[in-house]
PDB file of C-alpha atoms in Angstrom:
ATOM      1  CA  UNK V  18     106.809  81.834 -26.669  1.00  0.00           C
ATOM      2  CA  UNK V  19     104.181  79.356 -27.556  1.00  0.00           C
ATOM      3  CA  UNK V  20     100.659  79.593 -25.831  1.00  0.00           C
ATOM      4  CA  UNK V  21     100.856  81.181 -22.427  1.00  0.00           C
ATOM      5  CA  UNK V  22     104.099  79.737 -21.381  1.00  0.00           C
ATOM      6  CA  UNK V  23     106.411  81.987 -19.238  1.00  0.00           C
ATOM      7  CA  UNK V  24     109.714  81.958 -20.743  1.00  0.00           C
ATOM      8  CA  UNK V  25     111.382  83.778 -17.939  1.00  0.00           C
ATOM      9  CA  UNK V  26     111.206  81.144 -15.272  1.00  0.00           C
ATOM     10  CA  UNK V  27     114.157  79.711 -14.219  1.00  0.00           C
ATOM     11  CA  UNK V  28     114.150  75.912 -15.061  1.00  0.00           C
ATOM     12  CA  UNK V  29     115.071  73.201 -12.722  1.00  0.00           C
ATOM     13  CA  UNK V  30     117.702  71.055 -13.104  1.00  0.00           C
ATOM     14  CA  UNK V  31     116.036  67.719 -13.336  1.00  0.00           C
ATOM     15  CA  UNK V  32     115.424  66.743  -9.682  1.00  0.00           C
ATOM     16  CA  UNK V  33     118.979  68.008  -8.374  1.00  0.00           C
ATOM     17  CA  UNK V  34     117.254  71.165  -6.094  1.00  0.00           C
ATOM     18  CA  UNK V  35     119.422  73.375  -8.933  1.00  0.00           C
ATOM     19  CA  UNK V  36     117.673  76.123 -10.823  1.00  0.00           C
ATOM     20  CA  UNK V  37     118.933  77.524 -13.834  1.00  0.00           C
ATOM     21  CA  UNK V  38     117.813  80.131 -16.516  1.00  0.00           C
ATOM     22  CA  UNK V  39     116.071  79.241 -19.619  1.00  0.00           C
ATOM     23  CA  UNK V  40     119.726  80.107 -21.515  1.00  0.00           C
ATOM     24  CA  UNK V  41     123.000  78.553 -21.263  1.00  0.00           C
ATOM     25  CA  UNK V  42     126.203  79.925 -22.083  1.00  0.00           C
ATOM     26  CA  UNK V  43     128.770  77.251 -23.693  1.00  0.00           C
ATOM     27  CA  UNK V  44     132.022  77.981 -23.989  1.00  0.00           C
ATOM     28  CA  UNK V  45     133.532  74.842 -26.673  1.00  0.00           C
ATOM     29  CA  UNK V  46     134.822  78.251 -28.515  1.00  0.00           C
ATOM     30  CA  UNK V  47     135.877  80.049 -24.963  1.00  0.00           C
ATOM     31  CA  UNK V  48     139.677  80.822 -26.162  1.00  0.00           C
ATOM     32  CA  UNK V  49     142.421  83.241 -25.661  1.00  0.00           C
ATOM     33  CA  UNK V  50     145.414  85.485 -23.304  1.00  0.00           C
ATOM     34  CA  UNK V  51     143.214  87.655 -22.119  1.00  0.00           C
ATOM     35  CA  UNK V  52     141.572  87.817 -18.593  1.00  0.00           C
ATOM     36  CA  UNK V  53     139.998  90.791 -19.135  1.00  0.00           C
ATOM     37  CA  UNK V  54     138.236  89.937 -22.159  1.00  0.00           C
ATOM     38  CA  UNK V  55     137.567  86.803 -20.746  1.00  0.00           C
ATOM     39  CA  UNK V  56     136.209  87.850 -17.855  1.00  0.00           C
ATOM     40  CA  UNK V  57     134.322  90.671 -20.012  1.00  0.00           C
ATOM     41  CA  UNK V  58     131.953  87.468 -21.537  1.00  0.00           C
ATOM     42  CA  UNK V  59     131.210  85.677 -18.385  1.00  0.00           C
ATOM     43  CA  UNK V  60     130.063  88.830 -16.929  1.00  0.00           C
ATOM     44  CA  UNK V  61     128.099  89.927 -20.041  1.00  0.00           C
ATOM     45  CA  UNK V  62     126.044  86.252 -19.598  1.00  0.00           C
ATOM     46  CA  UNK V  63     125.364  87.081 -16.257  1.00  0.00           C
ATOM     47  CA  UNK V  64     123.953  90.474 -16.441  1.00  0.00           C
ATOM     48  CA  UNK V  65     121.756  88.830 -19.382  1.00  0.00           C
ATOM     49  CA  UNK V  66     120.337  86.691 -17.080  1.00  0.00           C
ATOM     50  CA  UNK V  67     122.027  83.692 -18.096  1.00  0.00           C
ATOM     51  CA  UNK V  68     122.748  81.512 -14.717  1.00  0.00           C
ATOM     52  CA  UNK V  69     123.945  78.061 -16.393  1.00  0.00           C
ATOM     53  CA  UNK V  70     128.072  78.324 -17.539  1.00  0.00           C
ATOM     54  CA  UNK V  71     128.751  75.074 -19.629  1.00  0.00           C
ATOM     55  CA  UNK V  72     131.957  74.015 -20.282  1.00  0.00           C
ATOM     56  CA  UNK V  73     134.556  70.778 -20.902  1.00  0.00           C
ATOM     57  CA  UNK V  74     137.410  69.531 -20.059  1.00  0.00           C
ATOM     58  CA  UNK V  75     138.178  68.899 -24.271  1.00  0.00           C
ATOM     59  CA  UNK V  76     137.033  72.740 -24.720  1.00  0.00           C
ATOM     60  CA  UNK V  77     139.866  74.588 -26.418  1.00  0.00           C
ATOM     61  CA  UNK V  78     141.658  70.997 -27.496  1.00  0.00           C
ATOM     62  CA  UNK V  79     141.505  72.557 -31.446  1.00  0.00           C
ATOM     63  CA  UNK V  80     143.196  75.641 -30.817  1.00  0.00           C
ATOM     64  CA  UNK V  81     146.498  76.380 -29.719  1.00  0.00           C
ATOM     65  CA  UNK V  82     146.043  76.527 -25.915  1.00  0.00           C
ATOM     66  CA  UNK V  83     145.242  72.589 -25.717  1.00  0.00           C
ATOM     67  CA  UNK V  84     143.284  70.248 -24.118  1.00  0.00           C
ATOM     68  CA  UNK V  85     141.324  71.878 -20.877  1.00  0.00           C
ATOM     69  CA  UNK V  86     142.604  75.441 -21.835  1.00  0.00           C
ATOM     70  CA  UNK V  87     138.568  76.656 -21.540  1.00  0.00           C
ATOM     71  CA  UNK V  88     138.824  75.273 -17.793  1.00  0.00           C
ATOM     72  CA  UNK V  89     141.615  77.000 -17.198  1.00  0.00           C
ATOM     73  CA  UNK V  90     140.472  80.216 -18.887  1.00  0.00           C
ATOM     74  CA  UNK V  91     137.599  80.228 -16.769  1.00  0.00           C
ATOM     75  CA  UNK V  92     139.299  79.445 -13.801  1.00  0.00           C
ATOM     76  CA  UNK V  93     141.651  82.536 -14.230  1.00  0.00           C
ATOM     77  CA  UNK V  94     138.967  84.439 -14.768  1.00  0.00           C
ATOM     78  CA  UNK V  95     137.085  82.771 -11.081  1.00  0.00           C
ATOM     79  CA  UNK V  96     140.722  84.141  -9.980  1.00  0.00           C
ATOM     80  CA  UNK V  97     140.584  87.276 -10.931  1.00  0.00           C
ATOM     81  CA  UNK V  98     136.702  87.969  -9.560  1.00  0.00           C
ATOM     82  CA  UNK V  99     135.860  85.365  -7.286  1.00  0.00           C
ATOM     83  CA  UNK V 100     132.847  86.838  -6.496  1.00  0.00           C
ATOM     84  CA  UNK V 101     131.060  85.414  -9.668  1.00  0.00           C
ATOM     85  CA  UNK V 102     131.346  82.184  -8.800  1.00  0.00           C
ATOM     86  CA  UNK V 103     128.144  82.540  -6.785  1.00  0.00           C
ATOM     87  CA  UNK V 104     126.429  83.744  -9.534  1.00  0.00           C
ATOM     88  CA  UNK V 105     126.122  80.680 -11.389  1.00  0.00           C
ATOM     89  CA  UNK V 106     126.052  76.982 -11.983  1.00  0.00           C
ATOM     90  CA  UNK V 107     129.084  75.547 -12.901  1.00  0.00           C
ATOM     91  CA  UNK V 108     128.808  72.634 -15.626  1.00  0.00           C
ATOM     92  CA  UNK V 109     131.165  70.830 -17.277  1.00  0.00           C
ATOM     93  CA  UNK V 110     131.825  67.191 -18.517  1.00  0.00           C
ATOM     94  CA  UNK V 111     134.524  64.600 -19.085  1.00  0.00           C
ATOM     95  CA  UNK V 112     135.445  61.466 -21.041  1.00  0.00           C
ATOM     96  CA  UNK V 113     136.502  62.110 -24.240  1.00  0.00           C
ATOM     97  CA  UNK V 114     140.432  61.724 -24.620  1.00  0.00           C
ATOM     98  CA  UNK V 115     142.101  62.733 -27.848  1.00  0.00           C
ATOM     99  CA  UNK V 116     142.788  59.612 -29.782  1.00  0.00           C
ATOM    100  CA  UNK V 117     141.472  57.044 -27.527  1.00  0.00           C
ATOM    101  CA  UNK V 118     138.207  58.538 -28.599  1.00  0.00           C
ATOM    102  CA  UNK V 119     136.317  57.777 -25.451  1.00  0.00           C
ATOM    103  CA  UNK V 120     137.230  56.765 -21.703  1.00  0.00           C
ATOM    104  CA  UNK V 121     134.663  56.458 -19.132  1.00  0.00           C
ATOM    105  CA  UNK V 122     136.379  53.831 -16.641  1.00  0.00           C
ATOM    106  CA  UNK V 123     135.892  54.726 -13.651  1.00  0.00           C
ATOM    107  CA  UNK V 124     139.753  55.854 -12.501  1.00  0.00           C
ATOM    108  CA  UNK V 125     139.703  57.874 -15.793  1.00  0.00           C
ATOM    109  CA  UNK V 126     136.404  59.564 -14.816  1.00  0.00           C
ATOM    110  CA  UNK V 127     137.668  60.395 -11.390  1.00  0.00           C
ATOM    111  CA  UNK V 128     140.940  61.572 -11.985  1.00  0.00           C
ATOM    112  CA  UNK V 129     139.477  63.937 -15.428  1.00  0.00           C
ATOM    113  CA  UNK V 130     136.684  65.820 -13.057  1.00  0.00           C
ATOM    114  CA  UNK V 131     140.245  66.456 -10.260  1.00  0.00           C
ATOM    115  CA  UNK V 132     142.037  67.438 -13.297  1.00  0.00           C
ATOM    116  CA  UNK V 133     138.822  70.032 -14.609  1.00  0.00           C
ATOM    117  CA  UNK V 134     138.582  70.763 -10.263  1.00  0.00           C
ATOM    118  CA  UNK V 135     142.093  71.961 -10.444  1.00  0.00           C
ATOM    119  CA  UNK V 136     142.049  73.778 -13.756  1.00  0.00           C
ATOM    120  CA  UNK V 137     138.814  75.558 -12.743  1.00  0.00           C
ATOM    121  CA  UNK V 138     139.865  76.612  -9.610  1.00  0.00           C
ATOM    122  CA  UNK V 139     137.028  75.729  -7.580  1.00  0.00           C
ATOM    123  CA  UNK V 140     136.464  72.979  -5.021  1.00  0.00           C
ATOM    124  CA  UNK V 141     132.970  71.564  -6.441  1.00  0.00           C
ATOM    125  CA  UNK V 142     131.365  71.264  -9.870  1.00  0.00           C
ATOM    126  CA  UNK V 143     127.594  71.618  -9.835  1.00  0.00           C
ATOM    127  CA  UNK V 144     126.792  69.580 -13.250  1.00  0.00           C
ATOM    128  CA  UNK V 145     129.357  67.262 -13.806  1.00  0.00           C
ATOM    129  CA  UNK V 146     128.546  65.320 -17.298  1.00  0.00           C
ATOM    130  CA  UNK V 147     129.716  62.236 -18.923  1.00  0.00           C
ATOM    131  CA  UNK V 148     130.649  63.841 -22.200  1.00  0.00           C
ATOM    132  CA  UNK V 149     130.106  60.952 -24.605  1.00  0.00           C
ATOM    133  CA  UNK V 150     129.243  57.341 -24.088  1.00  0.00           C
ATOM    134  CA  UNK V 151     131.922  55.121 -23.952  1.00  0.00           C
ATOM    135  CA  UNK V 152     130.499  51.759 -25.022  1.00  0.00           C
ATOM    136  CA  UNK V 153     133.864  50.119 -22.981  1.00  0.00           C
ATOM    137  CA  UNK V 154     132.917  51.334 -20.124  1.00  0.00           C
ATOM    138  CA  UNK V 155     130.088  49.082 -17.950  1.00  0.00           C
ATOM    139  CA  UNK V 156     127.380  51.362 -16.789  1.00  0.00           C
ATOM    140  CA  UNK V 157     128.014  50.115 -13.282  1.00  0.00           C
ATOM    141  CA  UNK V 158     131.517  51.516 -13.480  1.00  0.00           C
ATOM    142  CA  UNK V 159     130.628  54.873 -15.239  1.00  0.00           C
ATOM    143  CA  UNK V 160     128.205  54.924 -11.852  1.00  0.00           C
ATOM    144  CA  UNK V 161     131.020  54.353  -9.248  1.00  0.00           C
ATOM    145  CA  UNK V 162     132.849  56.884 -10.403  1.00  0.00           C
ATOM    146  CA  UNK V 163     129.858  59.548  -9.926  1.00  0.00           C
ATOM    147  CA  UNK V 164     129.008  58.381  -7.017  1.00  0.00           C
ATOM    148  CA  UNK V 165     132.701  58.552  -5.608  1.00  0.00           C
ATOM    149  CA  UNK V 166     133.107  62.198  -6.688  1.00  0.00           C
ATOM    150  CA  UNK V 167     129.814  63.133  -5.185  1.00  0.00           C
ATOM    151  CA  UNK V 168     130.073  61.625  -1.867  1.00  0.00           C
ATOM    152  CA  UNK V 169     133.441  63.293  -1.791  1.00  0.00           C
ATOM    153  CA  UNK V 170     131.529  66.930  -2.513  1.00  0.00           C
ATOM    154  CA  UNK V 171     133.331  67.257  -5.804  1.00  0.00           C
ATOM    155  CA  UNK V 172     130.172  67.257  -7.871  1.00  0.00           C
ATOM    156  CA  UNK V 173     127.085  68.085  -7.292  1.00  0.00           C
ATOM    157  CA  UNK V 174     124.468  66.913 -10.043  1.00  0.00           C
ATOM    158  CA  UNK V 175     125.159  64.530 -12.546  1.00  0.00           C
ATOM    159  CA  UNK V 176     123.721  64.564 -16.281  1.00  0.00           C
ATOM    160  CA  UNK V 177     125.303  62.640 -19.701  1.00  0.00           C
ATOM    161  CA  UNK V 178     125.673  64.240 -23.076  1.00  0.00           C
ATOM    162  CA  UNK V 179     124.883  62.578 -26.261  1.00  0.00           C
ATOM    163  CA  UNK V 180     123.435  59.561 -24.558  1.00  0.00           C
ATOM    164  CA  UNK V 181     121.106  57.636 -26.363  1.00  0.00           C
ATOM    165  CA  UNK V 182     117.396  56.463 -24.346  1.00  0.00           C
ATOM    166  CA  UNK V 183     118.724  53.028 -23.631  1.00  0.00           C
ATOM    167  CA  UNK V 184     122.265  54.314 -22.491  1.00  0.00           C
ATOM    168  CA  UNK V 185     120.721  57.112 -19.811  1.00  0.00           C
ATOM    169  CA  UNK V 186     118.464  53.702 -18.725  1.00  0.00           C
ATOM    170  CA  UNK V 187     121.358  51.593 -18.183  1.00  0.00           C
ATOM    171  CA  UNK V 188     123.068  53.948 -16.093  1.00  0.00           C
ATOM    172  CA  UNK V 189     120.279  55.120 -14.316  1.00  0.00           C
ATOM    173  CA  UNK V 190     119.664  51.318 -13.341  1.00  0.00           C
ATOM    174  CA  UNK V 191     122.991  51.583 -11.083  1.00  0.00           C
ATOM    175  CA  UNK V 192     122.834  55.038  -9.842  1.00  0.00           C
ATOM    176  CA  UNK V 193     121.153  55.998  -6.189  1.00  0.00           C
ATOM    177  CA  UNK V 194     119.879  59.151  -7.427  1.00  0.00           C
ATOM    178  CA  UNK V 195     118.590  60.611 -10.024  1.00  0.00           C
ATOM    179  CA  UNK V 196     120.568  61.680 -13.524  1.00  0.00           C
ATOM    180  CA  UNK V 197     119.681  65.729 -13.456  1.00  0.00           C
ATOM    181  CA  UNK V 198     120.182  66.144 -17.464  1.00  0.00           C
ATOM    182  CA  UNK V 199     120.931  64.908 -20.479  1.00  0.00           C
ATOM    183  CA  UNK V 200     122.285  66.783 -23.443  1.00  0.00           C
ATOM    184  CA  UNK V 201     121.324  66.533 -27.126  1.00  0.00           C
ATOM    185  CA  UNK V 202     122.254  68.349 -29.970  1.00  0.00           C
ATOM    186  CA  UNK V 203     118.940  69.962 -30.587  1.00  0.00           C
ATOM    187  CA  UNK V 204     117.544  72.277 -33.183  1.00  0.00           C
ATOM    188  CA  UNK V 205     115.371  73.363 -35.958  1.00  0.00           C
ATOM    189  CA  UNK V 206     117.924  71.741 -38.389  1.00  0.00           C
ATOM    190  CA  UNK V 207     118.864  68.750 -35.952  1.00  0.00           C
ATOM    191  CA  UNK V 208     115.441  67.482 -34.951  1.00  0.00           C
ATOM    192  CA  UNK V 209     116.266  63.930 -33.793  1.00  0.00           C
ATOM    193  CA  UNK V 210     115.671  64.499 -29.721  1.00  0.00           C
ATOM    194  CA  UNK V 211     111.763  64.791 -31.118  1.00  0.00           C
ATOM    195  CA  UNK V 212     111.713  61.123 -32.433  1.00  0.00           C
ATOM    196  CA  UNK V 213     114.669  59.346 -30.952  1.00  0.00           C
ATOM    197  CA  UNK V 214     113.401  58.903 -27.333  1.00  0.00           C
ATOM    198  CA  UNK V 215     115.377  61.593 -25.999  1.00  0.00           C
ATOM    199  CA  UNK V 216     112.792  64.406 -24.970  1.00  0.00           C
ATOM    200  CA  UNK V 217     110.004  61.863 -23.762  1.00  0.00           C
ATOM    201  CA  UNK V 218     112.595  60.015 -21.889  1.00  0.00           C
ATOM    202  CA  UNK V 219     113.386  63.366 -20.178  1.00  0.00           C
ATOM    203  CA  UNK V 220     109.585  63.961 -20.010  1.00  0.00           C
ATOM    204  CA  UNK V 221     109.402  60.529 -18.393  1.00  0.00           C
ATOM    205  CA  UNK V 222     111.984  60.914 -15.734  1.00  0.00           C
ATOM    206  CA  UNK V 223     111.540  65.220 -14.980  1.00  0.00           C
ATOM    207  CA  UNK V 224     115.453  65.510 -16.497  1.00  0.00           C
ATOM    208  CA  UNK V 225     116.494  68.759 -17.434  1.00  0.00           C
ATOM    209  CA  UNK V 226     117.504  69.107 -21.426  1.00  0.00           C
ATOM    210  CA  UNK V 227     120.567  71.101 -22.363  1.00  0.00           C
ATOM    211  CA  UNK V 228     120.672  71.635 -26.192  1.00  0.00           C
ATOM    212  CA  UNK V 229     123.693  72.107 -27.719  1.00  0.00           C
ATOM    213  CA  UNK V 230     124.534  73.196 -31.411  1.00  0.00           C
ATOM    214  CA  UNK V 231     120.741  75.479 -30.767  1.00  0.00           C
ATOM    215  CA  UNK V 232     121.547  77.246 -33.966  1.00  0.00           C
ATOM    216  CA  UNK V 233     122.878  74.614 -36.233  1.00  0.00           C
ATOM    217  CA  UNK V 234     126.126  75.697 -35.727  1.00  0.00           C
ATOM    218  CA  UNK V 235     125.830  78.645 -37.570  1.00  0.00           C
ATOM    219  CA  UNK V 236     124.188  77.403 -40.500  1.00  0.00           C
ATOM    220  CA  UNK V 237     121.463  79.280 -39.972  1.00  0.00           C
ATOM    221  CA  UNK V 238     122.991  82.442 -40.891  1.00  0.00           C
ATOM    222  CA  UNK V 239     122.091  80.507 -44.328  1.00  0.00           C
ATOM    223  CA  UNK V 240     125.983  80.467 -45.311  1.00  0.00           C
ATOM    224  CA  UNK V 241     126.231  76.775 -46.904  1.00  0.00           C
ATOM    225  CA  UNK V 242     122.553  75.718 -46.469  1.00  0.00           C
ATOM    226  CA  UNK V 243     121.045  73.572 -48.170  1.00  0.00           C
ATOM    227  CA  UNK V 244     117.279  73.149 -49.979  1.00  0.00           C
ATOM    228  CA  UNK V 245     115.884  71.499 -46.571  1.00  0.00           C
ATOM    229  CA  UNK V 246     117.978  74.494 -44.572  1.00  0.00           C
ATOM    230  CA  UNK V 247     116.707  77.438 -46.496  1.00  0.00           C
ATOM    231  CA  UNK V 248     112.716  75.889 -46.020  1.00  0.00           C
ATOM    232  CA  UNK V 249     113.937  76.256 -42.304  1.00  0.00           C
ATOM    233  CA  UNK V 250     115.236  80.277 -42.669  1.00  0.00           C
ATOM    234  CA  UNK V 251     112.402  80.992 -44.480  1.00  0.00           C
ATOM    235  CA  UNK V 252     110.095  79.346 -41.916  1.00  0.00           C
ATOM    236  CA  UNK V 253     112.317  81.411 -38.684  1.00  0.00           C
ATOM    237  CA  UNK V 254     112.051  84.513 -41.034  1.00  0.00           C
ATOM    238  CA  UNK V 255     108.211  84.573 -40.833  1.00  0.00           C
ATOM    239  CA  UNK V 256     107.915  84.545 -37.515  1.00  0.00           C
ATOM    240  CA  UNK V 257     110.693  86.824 -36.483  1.00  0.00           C
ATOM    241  CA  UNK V 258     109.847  89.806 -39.004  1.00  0.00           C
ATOM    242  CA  UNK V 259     106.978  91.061 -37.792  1.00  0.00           C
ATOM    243  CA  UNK V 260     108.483  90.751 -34.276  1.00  0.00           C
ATOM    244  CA  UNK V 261     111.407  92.741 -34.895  1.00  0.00           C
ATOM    245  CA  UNK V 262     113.969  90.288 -33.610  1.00  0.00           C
ATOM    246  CA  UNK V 263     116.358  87.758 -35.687  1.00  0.00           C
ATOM    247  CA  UNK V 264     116.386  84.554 -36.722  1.00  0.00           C
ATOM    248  CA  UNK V 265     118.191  83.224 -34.297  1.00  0.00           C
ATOM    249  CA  UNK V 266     116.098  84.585 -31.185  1.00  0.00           C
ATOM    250  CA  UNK V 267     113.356  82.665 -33.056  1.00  0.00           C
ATOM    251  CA  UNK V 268     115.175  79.427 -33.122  1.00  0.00           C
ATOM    252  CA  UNK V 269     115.903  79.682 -29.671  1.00  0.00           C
ATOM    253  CA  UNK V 270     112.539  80.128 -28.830  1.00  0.00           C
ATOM    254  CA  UNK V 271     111.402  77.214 -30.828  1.00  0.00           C
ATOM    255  CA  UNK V 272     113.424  74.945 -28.828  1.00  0.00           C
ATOM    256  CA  UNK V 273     112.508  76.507 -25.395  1.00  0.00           C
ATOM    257  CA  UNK V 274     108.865  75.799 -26.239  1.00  0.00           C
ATOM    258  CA  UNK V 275     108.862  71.835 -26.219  1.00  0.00           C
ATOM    259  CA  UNK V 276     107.089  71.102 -23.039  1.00  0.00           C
ATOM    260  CA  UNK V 277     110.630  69.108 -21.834  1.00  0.00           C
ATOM    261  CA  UNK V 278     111.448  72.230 -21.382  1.00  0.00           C
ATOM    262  CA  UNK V 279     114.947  72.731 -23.187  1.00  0.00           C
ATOM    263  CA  UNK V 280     117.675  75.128 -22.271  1.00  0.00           C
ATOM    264  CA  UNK V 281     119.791  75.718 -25.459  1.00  0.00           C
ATOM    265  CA  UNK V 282     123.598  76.714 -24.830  1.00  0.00           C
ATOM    266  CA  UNK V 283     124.315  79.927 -26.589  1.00  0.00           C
ATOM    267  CA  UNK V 284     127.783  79.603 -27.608  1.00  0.00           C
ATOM    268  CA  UNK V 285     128.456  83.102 -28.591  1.00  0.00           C
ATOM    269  CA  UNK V 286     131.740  84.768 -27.577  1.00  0.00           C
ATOM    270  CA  UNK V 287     130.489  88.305 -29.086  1.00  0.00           C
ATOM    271  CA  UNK V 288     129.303  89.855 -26.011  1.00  0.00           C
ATOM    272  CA  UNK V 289     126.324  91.612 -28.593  1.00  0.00           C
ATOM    273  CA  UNK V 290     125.222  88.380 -29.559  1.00  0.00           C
ATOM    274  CA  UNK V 291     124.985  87.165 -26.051  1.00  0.00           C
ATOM    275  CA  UNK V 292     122.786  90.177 -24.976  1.00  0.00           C
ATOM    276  CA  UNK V 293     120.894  89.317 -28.246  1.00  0.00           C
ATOM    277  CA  UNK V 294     120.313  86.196 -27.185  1.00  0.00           C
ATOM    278  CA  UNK V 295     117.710  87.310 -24.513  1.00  0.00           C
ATOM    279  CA  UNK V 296     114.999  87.861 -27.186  1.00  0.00           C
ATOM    280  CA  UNK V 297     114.537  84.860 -27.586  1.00  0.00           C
ATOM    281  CA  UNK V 298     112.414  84.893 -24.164  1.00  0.00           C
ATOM    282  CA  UNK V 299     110.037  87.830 -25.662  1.00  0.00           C
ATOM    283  CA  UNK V 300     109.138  85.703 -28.967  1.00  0.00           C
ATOM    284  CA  UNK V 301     105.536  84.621 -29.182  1.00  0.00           C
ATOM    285  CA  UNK V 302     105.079  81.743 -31.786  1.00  0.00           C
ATOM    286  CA  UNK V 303     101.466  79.587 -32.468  1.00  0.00           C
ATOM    287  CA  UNK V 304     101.346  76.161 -32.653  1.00  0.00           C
ATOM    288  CA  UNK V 305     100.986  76.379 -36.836  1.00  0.00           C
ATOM    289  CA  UNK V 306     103.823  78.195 -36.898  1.00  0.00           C
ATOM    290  CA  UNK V 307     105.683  75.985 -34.639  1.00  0.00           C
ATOM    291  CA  UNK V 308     105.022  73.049 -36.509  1.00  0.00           C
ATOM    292  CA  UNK V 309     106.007  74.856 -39.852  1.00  0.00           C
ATOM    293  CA  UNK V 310     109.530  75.001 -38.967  1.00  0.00           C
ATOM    294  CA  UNK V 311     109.369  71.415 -38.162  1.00  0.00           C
ATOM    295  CA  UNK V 312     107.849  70.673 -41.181  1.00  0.00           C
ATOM    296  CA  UNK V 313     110.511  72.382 -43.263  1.00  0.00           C
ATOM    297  CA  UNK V 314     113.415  70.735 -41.219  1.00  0.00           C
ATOM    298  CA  UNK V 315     111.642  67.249 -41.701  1.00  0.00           C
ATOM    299  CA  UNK V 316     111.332  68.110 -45.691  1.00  0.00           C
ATOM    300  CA  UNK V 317     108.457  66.104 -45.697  1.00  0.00           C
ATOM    301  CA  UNK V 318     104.524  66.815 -44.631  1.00  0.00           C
ATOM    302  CA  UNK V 319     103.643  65.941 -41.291  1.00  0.00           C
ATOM    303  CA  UNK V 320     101.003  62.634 -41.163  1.00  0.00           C
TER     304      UNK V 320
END
C-alpha cells in the first residue's frame, strides 16, 4: 500500500456508524440452482475478511433467472444459514427498471427496496442505494422515499451509484442526514472519479467510495486491450513482479490508496479469486509508481 497506510483497517461507511472492510464482494454475476454453491461464495468472502455484500435488485436481469434473481439467491442462501447474516453489511440498490430505463419516484423507490426486503429475506437493508439517477425524478422526491423507508427501519444507510457531484448535492440539499456513499466505476482504466468531482466531493463530505468495475471488467487480463490498456498492464506488471502477487491485487491496491479511501467490489464468483483478492492489502506501491499507472491510463504526461 502506498506510504505507511494500513490497508487492513476496516473503513467507515461515510458517517452512518457502519464499518466495513477495505473489499467488497458484488454479486451483478451472483447466478444459479444451487444453494450450496451459493452459499459456498458468500462464506468464502467472509472468511477472507470481506464484511461489505453488494448487490441489486436488476442483478441477474441478463440471465435466465430474471430480474432480482441475485436477491433471491442470496436470500435462500440467508435461509439456509441464517447465522451469516450477522456477519456482514447488507447493500443493495434500486431504480433501474428494464425498459423504462430509470424510475426513482418516490412510490417506485419504496415499493422496489419491499420488493429486494422480501426477496432477500431479511427485515432491514444496511446500504440501500439509488442505483442510477433518474433525471425525472425531483431530488426532493428521491429524498422522501429514503427517508420513509428509514424511519420505518427498512434501511439503514443511504448512498447513490453513478451520481454525478451536482446530483449527490441536490439530494443531499433535501435529506436530514447524511448520504453514507456514493459509487463510481473506478479504476486504473476508468480514471474519471480523479477529475470529475467525485472523490473530492467524497473527500469534502467524509462519504464512503464503493468502486465498481475495480478491474476494468476484466480487461485487464489484457484480452481485447487496447494501446492505452496494455501501457496500464505493463505499468501493474512492474509493480506486482517483484512482489509475487498478480495484476489484479495490484490494481486493487491502487485504488485503495487514494486518500478517499475507496473500497473496490470484487466481483469474482471463483471462490480462488476471491481469496486472491486479499493481496491486494499486502501490496506496497511508491508514489512514482502510483502515478505511472495513472500516467499510462491518461495516455498522456502528467503537467
Amino acid at each position: 500500500m502506498l506510504d505507511d497506510r494500513k490497508p487492513h483497517e476496516p473503513r467507515p461507511l461515510g458517517k452512518s456508524g457502519l464499518s466495513v472492510s477495505p473489499l467488497a464482494w458484488g454479486m451483478w454475476r451472483f447466478k444459479g440452482e444451487s444453494v450450496a454453491d451459493a452459499r459456498h461464495l458468500v462464506e468464502t468472502a467472509l472468511e477472507s475478511g470481506i464484511t461489505l455484500l453488494d448487490t441489486a435488485d436488476i442483478y441477474g436481469a441478463d440471465t435466465p433467472y430474471g430480474f432480482g434473481s441475485a436477491e433471491v439467491l442470496l436470500g435462500k442462501v440467508l435461509h439456509d444459514a441464517p447465522q451469516l447474516r450477522e456477519k456482514f453489511v447488507l447493500a443493495s440498490k434500486g431504480g433501474i427498471v428494464l425498459g423504462v430505463p430509470y424510475n426513482s419516484s418516490a412510490d417506485y423507490l419504496v415499493t422496489a427496496c419491499e420488493a429486494s426486503l422480501q426477496r432477500l429475506g431479511v427485515d432491514k437493508i444496511d446500504l440501500y442505494q439509488v442505483h442510477r439517477p433518474d433525471v425525472l425524478a425531483h431530488p426532493a422526491e428521491v429524498a422522501a422515499a429514503l427517508v420513509k423507508l428509514r424511519e420505518q427501519g427498512k434501511i439503514d444507510a443511504v448512498g447513490v451509484s453513478n451520481y454525478l457531484p451536482s446530483q449527490v448535492a441536490a439530494l443531499q440539499a433535501h435529506l436530514p442526514f447524511p448520504l453514507a456513499s456514493i459509487q463510481p466505476e473506478f479504476s486504473p482504466l476508468a480514471i474519471e472519479p480523479l477529475s470529475d468531482g467525485v472523490l473530492d466531493q467524497a473527500l469534502e463530505h467524509d462519504m464512503a467510495v464503493l468502486a465498481w468495475s475495480p478491474l476494468g471488467g476484466g480487461r485487464l487480463t489484457g484480452e481485447g486491450i487496447d494501446d492505452r490498456g496494455r501501457a496500464v498492464i505493463d505499468a501493474l506488471d512492474a509493480v506486482a513482479r517483484p512482489q509475487h502477487v498478480d495484476r489484479a491485487a495490484v490494481a486493487l491496491a491502487w485504488i485503495m490508496a487514494h486518500p478517499s479511501r475507496p473500497v473496490p467490489i470484487v466481483g469474482s464468483q471463483t471462490p480462488e479469486r476471491i481469496k486472491a483478492a486479499a493481496d491486494a492489502l499486502r501490496v506496497y506501491m511508491t508514489r512514482t509508481q502510483w502515478y505511472a499507472i495513472l500516467t499510462a491510463s491518461r495516455g498522456v504526461p502528467l503537467p
